[in-house]
């Protein structure tokens, strides 16, 4: 497995990094293990000072780091710079709230358990392994690392092999901000070398954001070694537009929900399920807006859709579209790769999907939207819940009863009403069904990698 920056805009290899040898991997885990022992003795205030310093570094270098993200994976530059800012914000959030999130909680009346005092406390687990994807090369890592380090854990990262420079920037970030050496270490290794890292007794737990096959394999290995795992896997989120919705606003938001990050987000709206009364209006407006998008060089601030991150990702996306086309679906716009260098794919809208189209069940990781006509609300719910995924969802309605029904009956880790799904540091993030288990972000995300210790005192 080559660990390299291959610019998706040109297809050219820009930087190749030497993978870490087994000896280097061992030494890096050792450093993290020693750092974890030091970190657990530090105070929240000390860790908060370092975390604030790391956040300040990100703010100061947002432009340069944003450019690095864009060069490595093709995200439009404005979104890349915003990703860096989002990381800094989350780091400050955990710096300021970790002590409160992890505070001791006393039992109001300890005599009920025959004690003079009883309480719970959150303690760090040790070294947490993070296996992370390329789509948000800094954010996916920081949303694990900021709460983990603030809880007193150390982290080791196996990042996607196509974003190695981002991975090494993260390796330096926390230590340069003052955290003990080794508090956060990147391992430049291929996917096949993850198993021994999970098995290593110095690793306490693992978190993975990535594909379903990767999730299965990491969860199985973690289970074998009785280590906790958090999985954030794929999604094929429904974006539901009901008859009472503001259709024009829904269509504008739907486009953003679909093409954000060049369509490569687990929480992107991917399946657009529209009540028959407003279907034609929505389909017309949505398609018009998708046709009008500016596709091009992601370093150009005017670009709205850049290339896909990898050639193989584009090939997989094209296969899904060809499958639908061959089975009789209507391609309302797009449906091909433009004849230019790089791994571009045109913003695409597909309707009239037959039941056996792969797009109905599989995740389209790119700017490809599928439209579904729902004959009524019941049908919209059926379509929304028909995939094996359950990450997030969006529903557009101005009717209070409809709103309550969809919030209750959509099978997903989140429901956004009259908006698109966005991850916020203040809100738990994660899925059900084949989208994984456990939660990231908010207080609950930080507690996932703590030992909730019960104390009972006679
Ligand atoms: O790809 C999934 C995560 C996207 C996000 O946190 O915005």
Short mmCIF file of C-alpha atoms and ligand atoms in Angstrom, two decimals:
data_model
loop_
_atom_site.label_atom_id
_atom_site.label_comp_id
_atom_site.label_asym_id
_atom_site.label_seq_id
_atom_site.Cartn_x
_atom_site.Cartn_y
_atom_site.Cartn_z
CA UNK A 1 0.00 0.00 0.00
CA UNK A 2 1.56 3.31 -1.10
CA UNK A 3 1.27 6.12 1.39
CA UNK A 4 1.17 9.15 -0.84
CA UNK A 5 -0.43 12.46 -1.74
CA UNK A 6 -1.93 11.95 -5.18
CA UNK A 7 -3.59 15.20 -6.20
CA UNK A 8 -7.11 14.29 -7.35
CA UNK A 9 -7.33 17.42 -9.51
CA UNK A 10 -4.43 16.33 -11.70
CA UNK A 11 -4.10 12.63 -10.87
CA UNK A 12 -0.39 13.27 -10.22
CA UNK A 13 1.55 11.85 -7.29
CA UNK A 14 2.99 14.80 -5.39
CA UNK A 15 4.56 13.26 -2.29
CA UNK A 16 5.33 9.67 -1.29
CA UNK A 17 6.00 8.93 2.37
CA UNK A 18 7.96 5.97 3.64
CA UNK A 19 5.72 3.74 5.78
CA UNK A 20 6.76 3.22 9.39
CA UNK A 21 8.61 -0.04 9.91
CA UNK A 22 7.30 -2.52 12.54
CA UNK A 23 10.05 -1.25 14.87
CA UNK A 24 8.96 2.36 14.38
CA UNK A 25 5.31 1.42 14.96
CA UNK A 26 6.30 -0.32 18.17
CA UNK A 27 8.30 2.71 19.31
CA UNK A 28 5.44 5.09 18.51
CA UNK A 29 2.91 3.03 20.45
CA UNK A 30 5.43 2.94 23.29
CA UNK A 31 5.70 6.73 23.25
CA UNK A 32 1.92 7.05 23.36
CA UNK A 33 1.73 4.55 26.19
CA UNK A 34 4.27 6.47 28.28
CA UNK A 35 2.49 9.74 27.46
CA UNK A 36 -0.84 8.28 28.64
CA UNK A 37 0.70 7.54 32.03
CA UNK A 38 1.86 11.17 32.28
CA UNK A 39 -1.38 12.62 30.93
CA UNK A 40 -3.60 10.93 33.47
CA UNK A 41 -1.67 12.77 36.21
CA UNK A 42 -2.21 16.18 34.61
CA UNK A 43 -5.07 18.52 35.51
CA UNK A 44 -7.92 19.61 33.26
CA UNK A 45 -6.56 23.15 33.48
CA UNK A 46 -3.15 22.06 32.21
CA UNK A 47 -4.61 20.06 29.33
CA UNK A 48 -6.98 22.91 28.49
CA UNK A 49 -4.05 25.32 28.18
CA UNK A 50 -2.32 22.99 25.70
CA UNK A 51 -5.55 22.37 23.79
CA UNK A 52 -6.20 26.11 23.46
CA UNK A 53 -2.66 26.53 22.14
CA UNK A 54 -3.25 23.80 19.54
CA UNK A 55 -6.51 25.51 18.52
CA UNK A 56 -4.70 28.83 18.13
CA UNK A 57 -2.14 27.15 15.89
CA UNK A 58 -4.92 25.85 13.64
CA UNK A 59 -6.48 29.30 13.39
CA UNK A 60 -3.13 30.86 12.54
CA UNK A 61 -2.43 28.26 9.84
CA UNK A 62 -5.97 27.74 8.52
CA UNK A 63 -5.11 28.85 4.97
CA UNK A 64 -2.05 26.63 4.59
CA UNK A 65 -3.67 23.61 6.20
CA UNK A 66 -6.81 24.18 4.12
CA UNK A 67 -4.68 24.11 0.98
CA UNK A 68 -3.05 20.88 2.13
CA UNK A 69 -6.49 19.27 2.60
CA UNK A 70 -7.55 20.37 -0.88
CA UNK A 71 -4.37 19.13 -2.52
CA UNK A 72 -4.63 15.75 -0.78
CA UNK A 73 -8.34 15.03 -1.28
CA UNK A 74 -9.91 17.66 -3.55
CA UNK A 75 -12.32 19.51 -1.23
CA UNK A 76 -13.19 23.04 -2.45
CA UNK A 77 -10.80 25.40 -0.71
CA UNK A 78 -13.41 27.41 1.20
CA UNK A 79 -14.71 24.20 2.75
CA UNK A 80 -11.17 23.06 3.59
CA UNK A 81 -10.39 26.28 5.45
CA UNK A 82 -13.75 26.00 7.22
CA UNK A 83 -12.83 22.45 8.26
CA UNK A 84 -9.68 23.74 9.97
CA UNK A 85 -11.74 26.39 11.79
CA UNK A 86 -14.26 23.76 12.86
CA UNK A 87 -11.45 21.71 14.39
CA UNK A 88 -10.18 24.71 16.36
CA UNK A 89 -13.70 25.38 17.63
CA UNK A 90 -14.16 21.80 18.82
CA UNK A 91 -10.78 21.85 20.54
CA UNK A 92 -11.79 24.97 22.48
CA UNK A 93 -15.15 23.41 23.28
CA UNK A 94 -13.56 20.37 24.92
CA UNK A 95 -10.86 22.49 26.57
CA UNK A 96 -13.62 24.52 28.19
CA UNK A 97 -16.11 21.74 29.00
CA UNK A 98 -14.19 18.52 29.67
CA UNK A 99 -14.01 19.07 33.43
CA UNK A 100 -17.77 19.59 33.60
CA UNK A 101 -18.52 16.60 31.30
CA UNK A 102 -16.30 14.30 33.34
CA UNK A 103 -17.13 15.58 36.83
CA UNK A 104 -17.74 13.15 39.69
CA UNK A 105 -21.45 12.43 40.22
CA UNK A 106 -22.47 11.58 43.80
CA UNK A 107 -25.45 9.39 44.63
CA UNK A 108 -27.94 11.70 46.33
CA UNK A 109 -28.67 9.29 49.18
CA UNK A 110 -25.77 6.85 49.69
CA UNK A 111 -27.59 5.12 52.56
CA UNK A 112 -29.79 3.38 49.91
CA UNK A 113 -26.69 1.30 49.07
CA UNK A 114 -25.51 1.06 52.67
CA UNK A 115 -22.69 3.56 52.18
CA UNK A 116 -21.60 6.79 53.76
CA UNK A 117 -20.74 7.99 50.28
CA UNK A 118 -21.10 6.65 46.73
CA UNK A 119 -20.20 8.32 43.49
CA UNK A 120 -19.01 7.79 39.93
CA UNK A 121 -15.96 9.24 38.27
CA UNK A 122 -14.62 9.18 34.72
CA UNK A 123 -11.04 8.06 34.30
CA UNK A 124 -9.00 7.85 31.09
CA UNK A 125 -8.62 4.41 29.50
CA UNK A 126 -5.07 4.85 28.16
CA UNK A 127 -4.06 4.80 24.50
CA UNK A 128 -6.92 4.91 21.99
CA UNK A 129 -6.36 3.85 18.37
CA UNK A 130 -8.22 5.92 15.78
CA UNK A 131 -8.65 4.52 12.26
CA UNK A 132 -9.81 7.46 10.19
CA UNK A 133 -10.89 8.27 6.62
CA UNK A 134 -9.72 10.87 4.14
CA UNK A 135 -13.00 12.76 3.60
CA UNK A 136 -12.49 15.23 6.48
CA UNK A 137 -8.78 14.59 7.04
CA UNK A 138 -8.47 16.92 10.04
CA UNK A 139 -12.01 17.02 11.42
CA UNK A 140 -12.55 13.27 11.65
CA UNK A 141 -9.38 13.01 13.70
CA UNK A 142 -9.86 16.09 15.87
CA UNK A 143 -13.37 15.13 16.88
CA UNK A 144 -11.81 12.02 18.40
CA UNK A 145 -8.54 13.53 19.60
CA UNK A 146 -9.82 16.67 21.33
CA UNK A 147 -12.19 14.88 23.74
CA UNK A 148 -9.83 11.93 24.17
CA UNK A 149 -6.81 14.04 25.09
CA UNK A 150 -8.86 16.33 27.31
CA UNK A 151 -10.03 13.22 29.19
CA UNK A 152 -6.38 12.31 29.81
CA UNK A 153 -6.06 9.61 27.14
CA UNK A 154 -3.34 9.42 24.50
CA UNK A 155 -4.09 8.67 20.84
CA UNK A 156 -2.52 6.83 17.94
CA UNK A 157 -3.81 7.39 14.44
CA UNK A 158 -3.94 5.13 11.43
CA UNK A 159 -5.10 7.60 8.82
CA UNK A 160 -6.18 6.91 5.25
CA UNK A 161 -3.14 6.35 3.05
CA UNK A 162 -4.02 9.22 0.67
CA UNK A 163 -3.81 11.99 3.31
CA UNK A 164 -0.38 11.36 4.85
CA UNK A 165 0.66 15.00 5.08
CA UNK A 166 -2.48 15.83 7.03
CA UNK A 167 -1.73 12.82 9.23
CA UNK A 168 1.79 14.06 9.95
CA UNK A 169 0.54 17.61 10.62
CA UNK A 170 -1.69 16.10 13.32
CA UNK A 171 1.24 14.12 14.69
CA UNK A 172 3.07 17.39 15.38
CA UNK A 173 0.09 19.53 16.41
CA UNK A 174 -0.53 18.44 19.99
CA UNK A 175 3.08 18.01 21.02
CA UNK A 176 4.00 21.44 19.64
CA UNK A 177 1.17 22.90 21.71
CA UNK A 178 2.68 21.50 24.91
CA UNK A 179 1.12 18.05 25.36
CA UNK A 180 3.66 15.47 26.63
CA UNK A 181 5.71 13.92 23.80
CA UNK A 182 3.84 10.99 22.30
CA UNK A 183 0.36 12.09 23.45
CA UNK A 184 -0.73 11.80 19.83
CA UNK A 185 1.16 9.69 17.31
CA UNK A 186 0.49 8.93 13.66
CA UNK A 187 1.33 5.45 12.39
CA UNK A 188 2.09 5.46 8.68
CA UNK A 189 0.90 1.92 7.98
CA UNK A 190 -1.39 0.14 5.55
CA UNK A 191 -4.78 -1.31 6.46
CA UNK A 192 -3.36 -4.82 6.68
CA UNK A 193 -1.09 -3.72 9.54
CA UNK A 194 -3.89 -2.53 11.81
CA UNK A 195 -4.64 -5.95 13.32
CA UNK A 196 -1.44 -6.20 15.41
CA UNK A 197 -1.96 -2.64 16.64
CA UNK A 198 -5.45 -3.50 17.92
CA UNK A 199 -4.02 -6.64 19.54
CA UNK A 200 -1.20 -4.72 21.21
CA UNK A 201 -1.79 -4.75 24.98
CA UNK A 202 -0.81 -1.08 25.18
CA UNK A 203 -3.88 -0.16 23.09
CA UNK A 204 -7.00 0.18 25.26
CA UNK A 205 -9.75 0.80 22.70
CA UNK A 206 -10.39 1.70 19.08
CA UNK A 207 -12.55 4.14 17.16
CA UNK A 208 -13.17 3.84 13.44
CA UNK A 209 -14.84 6.06 10.91
CA UNK A 210 -14.94 4.39 7.54
CA UNK A 211 -16.50 1.75 5.37
CA UNK A 212 -18.68 -1.12 6.45
CA UNK A 213 -16.05 -3.78 5.63
CA UNK A 214 -13.44 -1.85 7.63
CA UNK A 215 -15.95 -1.58 10.49
CA UNK A 216 -16.63 -5.31 10.48
CA UNK A 217 -12.96 -6.15 10.54
CA UNK A 218 -12.00 -3.64 13.27
CA UNK A 219 -15.00 -4.58 15.44
CA UNK A 220 -14.19 -8.29 15.10
CA UNK A 221 -10.57 -7.72 16.10
CA UNK A 222 -11.53 -5.46 18.98
CA UNK A 223 -14.04 -8.09 20.13
CA UNK A 224 -11.41 -10.79 19.96
CA UNK A 225 -9.22 -8.75 22.33
CA UNK A 226 -12.15 -7.51 24.48
CA UNK A 227 -11.51 -3.89 23.63
CA UNK A 228 -14.17 -1.28 23.25
CA UNK A 229 -14.85 -0.07 19.70
CA UNK A 230 -16.84 2.85 18.38
CA UNK A 231 -17.91 2.59 14.75
CA UNK A 232 -19.09 5.40 12.51
CA UNK A 233 -19.70 3.78 9.14
CA UNK A 234 -21.52 4.69 5.97
CA UNK A 235 -24.86 6.32 5.45
CA UNK A 236 -27.44 6.75 2.74
CA UNK A 237 -29.40 9.45 4.48
CA UNK A 238 -32.94 10.22 3.39
CA UNK A 239 -33.82 13.87 2.74
CA UNK A 240 -37.60 13.90 2.89
CA UNK A 241 -39.75 16.67 1.47
CA UNK A 242 -43.40 16.48 2.51
CA UNK A 243 -46.38 18.19 0.90
CA UNK A 244 -46.45 21.08 3.41
CA UNK A 245 -42.74 21.94 2.94
CA UNK A 246 -41.24 25.13 1.58
CA UNK A 247 -40.17 23.41 -1.64
CA UNK A 248 -37.87 26.12 -3.00
CA UNK A 249 -35.94 26.31 0.29
CA UNK A 250 -35.86 22.53 0.56
CA UNK A 251 -34.40 22.26 -2.96
CA UNK A 252 -31.67 24.83 -2.22
CA UNK A 253 -30.69 23.04 0.97
CA UNK A 254 -30.92 19.64 -0.72
CA UNK A 255 -28.25 20.69 -3.21
CA UNK A 256 -25.91 21.76 -0.42
CA UNK A 257 -26.66 18.57 1.48
CA UNK A 258 -25.75 16.48 -1.56
CA UNK A 259 -22.68 18.23 -2.95
CA UNK A 260 -20.95 19.38 0.23
CA UNK A 261 -17.42 17.89 0.28
CA UNK A 262 -17.90 16.91 -3.39
CA UNK A 263 -20.65 14.57 -2.21
CA UNK A 264 -18.28 12.53 -0.06
CA UNK A 265 -19.80 12.81 3.38
CA UNK A 266 -21.34 10.03 5.40
CA UNK A 267 -24.14 12.39 6.49
CA UNK A 268 -24.87 13.85 3.07
CA UNK A 269 -28.48 13.71 1.94
CA UNK A 270 -28.27 10.98 -0.68
CA UNK A 271 -31.83 9.80 -1.25
CA UNK A 272 -34.36 12.58 -1.88
CA UNK A 273 -37.82 11.29 -1.01
CA UNK A 274 -40.52 13.68 -2.11
CA UNK A 275 -44.28 13.64 -1.58
CA UNK A 276 -46.08 13.23 -4.89
CA UNK A 277 -47.93 16.54 -4.48
CA UNK A 278 -44.65 18.50 -4.65
CA UNK A 279 -42.45 15.98 -6.45
CA UNK A 280 -42.47 17.60 -9.89
CA UNK A 281 -41.81 21.08 -8.49
CA UNK A 282 -38.96 19.80 -6.30
CA UNK A 283 -37.42 17.66 -9.06
CA UNK A 284 -37.44 20.59 -11.48
CA UNK A 285 -35.89 23.07 -9.06
CA UNK A 286 -33.37 20.62 -7.58
CA UNK A 287 -32.20 19.52 -11.03
CA UNK A 288 -31.95 23.14 -12.22
CA UNK A 289 -29.71 23.98 -9.27
CA UNK A 290 -27.56 20.86 -9.72
CA UNK A 291 -27.06 21.75 -13.42
CA UNK A 292 -25.93 25.25 -12.43
CA UNK A 293 -23.13 24.15 -10.10
CA UNK A 294 -19.57 25.22 -10.89
CA UNK A 295 -17.37 22.16 -11.27
CA UNK A 296 -13.62 22.70 -11.43
CA UNK A 297 -10.32 23.29 -9.70
CA UNK A 298 -10.97 23.03 -5.94
CA UNK A 299 -8.24 25.59 -5.25
CA UNK A 300 -10.36 28.16 -7.12
CA UNK A 301 -12.65 29.87 -4.59
CA UNK A 302 -15.53 29.90 -7.12
CA UNK A 303 -15.60 26.11 -7.44
CA UNK A 304 -18.57 24.36 -5.86
CA UNK A 305 -17.76 20.78 -6.85
CA UNK A 306 -14.21 19.49 -7.15
CA UNK A 307 -12.89 16.05 -8.07
CA UNK A 308 -13.55 12.88 -6.14
CA UNK A 309 -10.69 11.98 -3.83
CA UNK A 310 -9.63 8.77 -5.54
CA UNK A 311 -9.84 7.21 -8.97
CA UNK A 312 -11.33 4.04 -7.48
CA UNK A 313 -14.00 6.07 -5.67
CA UNK A 314 -15.03 7.64 -8.93
CA UNK A 315 -15.14 4.24 -10.63
CA UNK A 316 -17.39 2.85 -7.87
CA UNK A 317 -19.72 5.82 -8.16
CA UNK A 318 -19.88 5.50 -11.96
CA UNK A 319 -20.73 1.80 -11.56
CA UNK A 320 -23.73 2.64 -9.39
CA UNK A 321 -24.97 5.14 -11.96
CA UNK A 322 -24.45 2.71 -14.86
CA UNK A 323 -26.29 0.00 -12.95
CA UNK A 324 -29.29 2.32 -12.50
CA UNK A 325 -29.17 3.47 -16.13
CA UNK A 326 -29.00 -0.10 -17.41
CA UNK A 327 -32.02 -1.04 -15.30
CA UNK A 328 -34.12 1.79 -16.74
CA UNK A 329 -33.69 4.74 -14.37
CA UNK A 330 -33.92 8.27 -15.80
CA UNK A 331 -30.77 10.42 -15.62
CA UNK A 332 -32.08 13.98 -15.26
CA UNK A 333 -28.62 15.54 -15.41
CA UNK A 334 -24.99 14.39 -15.28
CA UNK A 335 -24.33 10.68 -15.27
CA UNK A 336 -20.78 10.84 -16.59
CA UNK A 337 -17.24 11.98 -15.93
CA UNK A 338 -16.18 15.09 -17.85
CA UNK A 339 -13.33 14.68 -20.30
CA UNK A 340 -10.65 16.45 -18.23
CA UNK A 341 -7.68 15.47 -16.08
CA UNK A 342 -8.46 14.47 -12.52
CA UNK A 343 -11.22 12.41 -10.97
CA UNK A 344 -14.21 14.60 -11.64
CA UNK A 345 -17.78 13.37 -11.89
CA UNK A 346 -20.63 15.62 -12.98
CA UNK A 347 -23.37 16.50 -10.48
CA UNK A 348 -26.01 13.91 -11.23
CA UNK A 349 -29.72 13.51 -10.54
CA UNK A 350 -31.39 10.13 -11.10
CA UNK A 351 -35.11 9.39 -10.94
CA UNK A 352 -37.46 6.44 -11.55
CA UNK A 353 -35.13 3.91 -9.95
CA UNK A 354 -36.32 0.33 -10.30
CA UNK A 355 -36.47 -1.73 -7.09
CA UNK A 356 -33.36 -3.70 -7.97
CA UNK A 357 -31.12 -0.66 -8.60
CA UNK A 358 -28.05 -0.82 -6.39
CA UNK A 359 -28.41 2.89 -5.60
CA UNK A 360 -31.47 2.10 -3.49
CA UNK A 361 -29.41 0.10 -1.00
CA UNK A 362 -25.83 1.31 -1.50
CA UNK A 363 -24.11 4.53 -0.54
CA UNK A 364 -23.34 6.95 -3.39
CA UNK A 365 -20.11 8.61 -2.24
CA UNK A 366 -20.02 11.50 -4.69
CA UNK A 367 -22.31 14.13 -6.23
CA UNK A 368 -25.06 11.71 -7.27
CA UNK A 369 -28.60 12.25 -5.97
CA UNK A 370 -31.45 9.80 -6.35
CA UNK A 371 -35.07 10.98 -6.35
CA UNK A 372 -37.99 8.93 -5.03
CA UNK A 373 -41.68 9.76 -5.40
CA UNK A 374 -43.65 8.94 -2.24
CA UNK A 375 -47.39 8.55 -2.69
CA UNK A 376 -48.09 9.61 0.91
CA UNK A 377 -46.36 10.06 4.30
CA UNK A 378 -46.51 6.35 5.04
CA UNK A 379 -44.74 5.62 1.77
CA UNK A 380 -42.12 8.31 2.52
CA UNK A 381 -41.34 6.60 5.82
CA UNK A 382 -41.15 3.21 4.15
CA UNK A 383 -38.68 4.54 1.56
CA UNK A 384 -36.66 6.37 4.22
CA UNK A 385 -36.26 3.25 6.34
CA UNK A 386 -35.71 0.75 3.54
CA UNK A 387 -31.91 0.77 3.56
CA UNK A 388 -29.60 -1.04 5.95
CA UNK A 389 -28.09 2.29 6.98
CA UNK A 390 -29.26 4.50 9.85
CA UNK A 391 -26.90 7.42 10.24
CA UNK A 392 -28.89 10.63 9.94
CA UNK A 393 -31.90 12.05 8.10
CA UNK A 394 -33.67 15.27 7.23
CA UNK A 395 -37.38 15.97 6.97
CA UNK A 396 -39.04 19.07 5.54
CA UNK A 397 -42.53 19.90 6.74
CA UNK A 398 -44.49 22.76 8.24
CA UNK A 399 -47.05 20.45 9.85
CA UNK A 400 -46.53 19.78 13.57
CA UNK A 401 -48.12 16.32 13.52
CA UNK A 402 -46.05 15.24 10.54
CA UNK A 403 -42.94 16.56 12.21
CA UNK A 404 -43.61 14.55 15.39
CA UNK A 405 -44.37 11.40 13.40
CA UNK A 406 -41.20 11.56 11.32
CA UNK A 407 -38.99 12.36 14.30
CA UNK A 408 -40.38 9.28 16.02
CA UNK A 409 -40.45 6.87 13.10
CA UNK A 410 -37.30 7.48 11.08
CA UNK A 411 -34.71 4.81 11.92
CA UNK A 412 -31.53 6.89 12.25
CA UNK A 413 -29.10 8.34 14.75
CA UNK A 414 -30.41 11.85 14.06
CA UNK A 415 -33.29 13.74 12.46
CA UNK A 416 -32.86 17.30 11.23
CA UNK A 417 -36.15 19.16 10.66
CA UNK A 418 -36.22 21.76 7.86
CA UNK A 419 -32.47 21.68 7.53
CA UNK A 420 -29.59 19.43 6.50
CA UNK A 421 -27.52 17.23 8.74
CA UNK A 422 -24.42 18.90 10.10
CA UNK A 423 -22.15 17.62 12.86
CA UNK A 424 -21.96 19.97 15.83
CA UNK A 425 -19.56 19.55 18.72
CA UNK A 426 -22.51 20.17 21.08
CA UNK A 427 -24.62 17.30 19.69
CA UNK A 428 -24.02 13.54 19.81
CA UNK A 429 -23.12 12.05 16.43
CA UNK A 430 -23.45 8.42 15.34
CA UNK A 431 -25.75 5.86 13.84
CA UNK A 432 -27.72 2.67 14.17
CA UNK A 433 -28.10 -0.42 11.98
CA UNK A 434 -25.21 -0.81 9.52
CA UNK A 435 -24.08 2.77 10.14
CA UNK A 436 -22.34 1.64 13.32
CA UNK A 437 -22.62 2.11 17.05
CA UNK A 438 -21.47 4.41 19.82
CA UNK A 439 -21.45 8.17 19.70
CA UNK A 440 -18.94 10.89 19.03
CA UNK A 441 -19.04 14.54 20.10
CA UNK A 442 -20.87 16.26 22.97
CA UNK A 443 -20.39 14.92 26.51
CA UNK A 444 -21.46 11.40 25.58
CA UNK A 445 -18.75 11.17 22.91
CA UNK A 446 -16.06 12.09 25.39
CA UNK A 447 -17.30 9.56 27.94
CA UNK A 448 -17.08 6.69 25.41
CA UNK A 449 -13.36 6.39 26.06
CA UNK A 450 -13.41 6.68 29.82
CA UNK A 451 -13.66 4.16 32.60
CA UNK A 452 -16.83 5.06 34.47
CA UNK A 453 -15.64 4.04 37.90
CA UNK A 454 -18.15 3.47 40.70
CA UNK A 455 -16.89 4.28 44.20
CA UNK A 456 -18.63 2.94 47.31
CA UNK A 457 -17.46 3.88 50.77
CA UNK A 458 -18.61 2.28 54.06
O1 LIG B 1 -18.36 11.84 6.83
C1 LIG B 1 -18.91 12.02 7.92
C2 LIG B 1 -18.68 13.16 8.88
C3 LIG B 1 -19.06 14.44 8.34
C4 LIG B 1 -19.11 15.55 9.35
O2 LIG B 1 -18.83 15.39 10.54
O3 LIG B 1 -19.49 16.65 8.95
#
